[in-house]
């Protein structure tokens, strides 16, 4: 769910913001293990919110620790300033971009923008 408890009811968030716009997991490509992540455009236009970044950071850390390639379906709506469950003002305190950069040269990184 999106980090918007001060803006939305719990029931609304359960229905409207499942997975906070980011679906993640591990799987295989050609029998080889990998990390897979995809922005879900049906949830708040696939924008990057607080929980979304926490999930992404966790998967990137898993990739680094296990040496797993990353497959990112990267088409999303960009940043989301409407989250209220955090003290961050601009959302610049996330480690996502640093973690992704650290993986360069360590594991294969595949970005897919289909639109």
Tab-separated table of C-alpha atoms in Angstrom:
chain	number	residue	atom	x	y	z
A	1	UNK	CA	0.000	0.000	0.000
A	2	UNK	CA	1.027	3.571	-0.574
A	3	UNK	CA	2.402	5.526	2.368
A	4	UNK	CA	-0.678	7.783	2.505
A	5	UNK	CA	-2.390	6.979	5.785
A	6	UNK	CA	-3.057	10.670	6.477
A	7	UNK	CA	-4.700	11.159	3.075
A	8	UNK	CA	-6.645	7.932	2.494
A	9	UNK	CA	-8.584	5.398	4.493
A	10	UNK	CA	-7.081	1.952	4.993
A	11	UNK	CA	-9.878	0.393	2.934
A	12	UNK	CA	-9.190	2.800	0.051
A	13	UNK	CA	-5.454	2.084	0.116
A	14	UNK	CA	-6.007	-1.684	0.123
A	15	UNK	CA	-8.193	-1.382	-2.974
A	16	UNK	CA	-6.423	1.474	-4.779
A	17	UNK	CA	-2.723	1.020	-4.006
A	18	UNK	CA	-1.814	-2.691	-3.951
A	19	UNK	CA	1.963	-3.293	-3.921
A	20	UNK	CA	2.459	0.514	-3.996
A	21	UNK	CA	2.845	0.415	-7.764
A	22	UNK	CA	5.883	-1.921	-7.773
A	23	UNK	CA	5.717	-5.669	-8.274
A	24	UNK	CA	8.948	-7.467	-7.320
A	25	UNK	CA	10.228	-10.979	-7.023
A	26	UNK	CA	12.831	-13.502	-8.004
A	27	UNK	CA	12.529	-15.891	-10.875
A	28	UNK	CA	14.480	-17.380	-13.728
A	29	UNK	CA	15.391	-16.401	-17.271
A	30	UNK	CA	16.560	-19.330	-19.388
A	31	UNK	CA	16.870	-21.326	-16.169
A	32	UNK	CA	19.151	-18.761	-14.474
A	33	UNK	CA	17.987	-16.959	-11.293
A	34	UNK	CA	17.336	-13.216	-11.384
A	35	UNK	CA	15.567	-10.352	-9.657
A	36	UNK	CA	12.555	-8.944	-11.517
A	37	UNK	CA	10.774	-5.663	-10.844
A	38	UNK	CA	7.985	-3.877	-12.658
A	39	UNK	CA	6.191	-0.606	-12.106
A	40	UNK	CA	2.442	-1.169	-12.141
A	41	UNK	CA	0.880	1.672	-14.106
A	42	UNK	CA	-2.601	0.728	-12.820
A	43	UNK	CA	-1.576	1.871	-9.307
A	44	UNK	CA	-1.136	5.639	-8.985
A	45	UNK	CA	0.257	5.714	-12.548
A	46	UNK	CA	3.204	3.522	-11.532
A	47	UNK	CA	4.702	6.364	-9.523
A	48	UNK	CA	7.563	5.855	-7.088
A	49	UNK	CA	6.398	6.239	-3.517
A	50	UNK	CA	7.990	5.573	-0.137
A	51	UNK	CA	7.066	1.863	0.113
A	52	UNK	CA	7.818	1.403	-3.580
A	53	UNK	CA	11.398	2.576	-2.994
A	54	UNK	CA	11.764	0.395	0.099
A	55	UNK	CA	10.773	-2.658	-1.943
A	56	UNK	CA	13.081	-1.716	-4.806
A	57	UNK	CA	15.992	-1.124	-2.407
A	58	UNK	CA	15.419	-4.542	-0.828
A	59	UNK	CA	15.498	-6.278	-4.216
A	60	UNK	CA	18.638	-4.416	-5.315
A	61	UNK	CA	20.348	-5.417	-2.063
A	62	UNK	CA	19.288	-9.035	-2.682
A	63	UNK	CA	20.764	-8.807	-6.174
A	64	UNK	CA	24.048	-7.496	-4.790
A	65	UNK	CA	24.296	-10.094	-2.031
A	66	UNK	CA	23.424	-13.057	-4.258
A	67	UNK	CA	24.987	-11.830	-7.501
A	68	UNK	CA	21.637	-11.963	-9.299
A	69	UNK	CA	20.966	-10.122	-12.558
A	70	UNK	CA	18.258	-7.455	-12.440
A	71	UNK	CA	15.405	-7.218	-14.951
A	72	UNK	CA	13.522	-3.934	-14.515
A	73	UNK	CA	10.375	-3.092	-16.425
A	74	UNK	CA	11.116	0.582	-16.019
A	75	UNK	CA	8.122	2.360	-17.446
A	76	UNK	CA	6.436	4.244	-14.633
A	77	UNK	CA	5.114	7.636	-13.704
A	78	UNK	CA	8.161	9.043	-11.893
A	79	UNK	CA	8.224	10.440	-8.367
A	80	UNK	CA	5.178	10.749	-6.123
A	81	UNK	CA	5.083	13.761	-3.814
A	82	UNK	CA	1.730	12.801	-2.234
A	83	UNK	CA	2.971	10.264	0.328
A	84	UNK	CA	2.356	11.419	3.890
A	85	UNK	CA	3.792	8.592	6.041
A	86	UNK	CA	7.358	9.855	5.937
A	87	UNK	CA	9.268	12.863	7.187
A	88	UNK	CA	11.188	13.234	3.926
A	89	UNK	CA	10.354	16.369	2.001
A	90	UNK	CA	11.673	15.690	-1.497
A	91	UNK	CA	12.250	11.934	-1.284
A	92	UNK	CA	15.946	12.400	-1.947
A	93	UNK	CA	16.929	10.295	1.057
A	94	UNK	CA	16.233	6.987	-0.715
A	95	UNK	CA	19.147	4.705	-1.567
A	96	UNK	CA	17.571	3.283	-4.727
A	97	UNK	CA	19.640	5.180	-7.269
A	98	UNK	CA	22.872	4.601	-5.343
A	99	UNK	CA	22.124	0.868	-5.030
A	100	UNK	CA	21.343	0.552	-8.740
A	101	UNK	CA	24.556	2.345	-9.647
A	102	UNK	CA	26.587	0.044	-7.367
A	103	UNK	CA	25.347	-2.971	-9.326
A	104	UNK	CA	26.838	-1.685	-12.572
A	105	UNK	CA	29.663	-4.031	-13.520
A	106	UNK	CA	28.725	-6.520	-10.781
A	107	UNK	CA	25.618	-8.122	-12.274
A	108	UNK	CA	23.823	-7.886	-15.606
A	109	UNK	CA	21.242	-5.058	-15.586
A	110	UNK	CA	18.365	-5.208	-18.057
A	111	UNK	CA	15.974	-2.266	-18.380
A	112	UNK	CA	12.819	-2.572	-20.440
A	113	UNK	CA	10.750	0.436	-21.524
A	114	UNK	CA	8.001	-0.908	-23.742
A	115	UNK	CA	5.987	2.198	-24.508
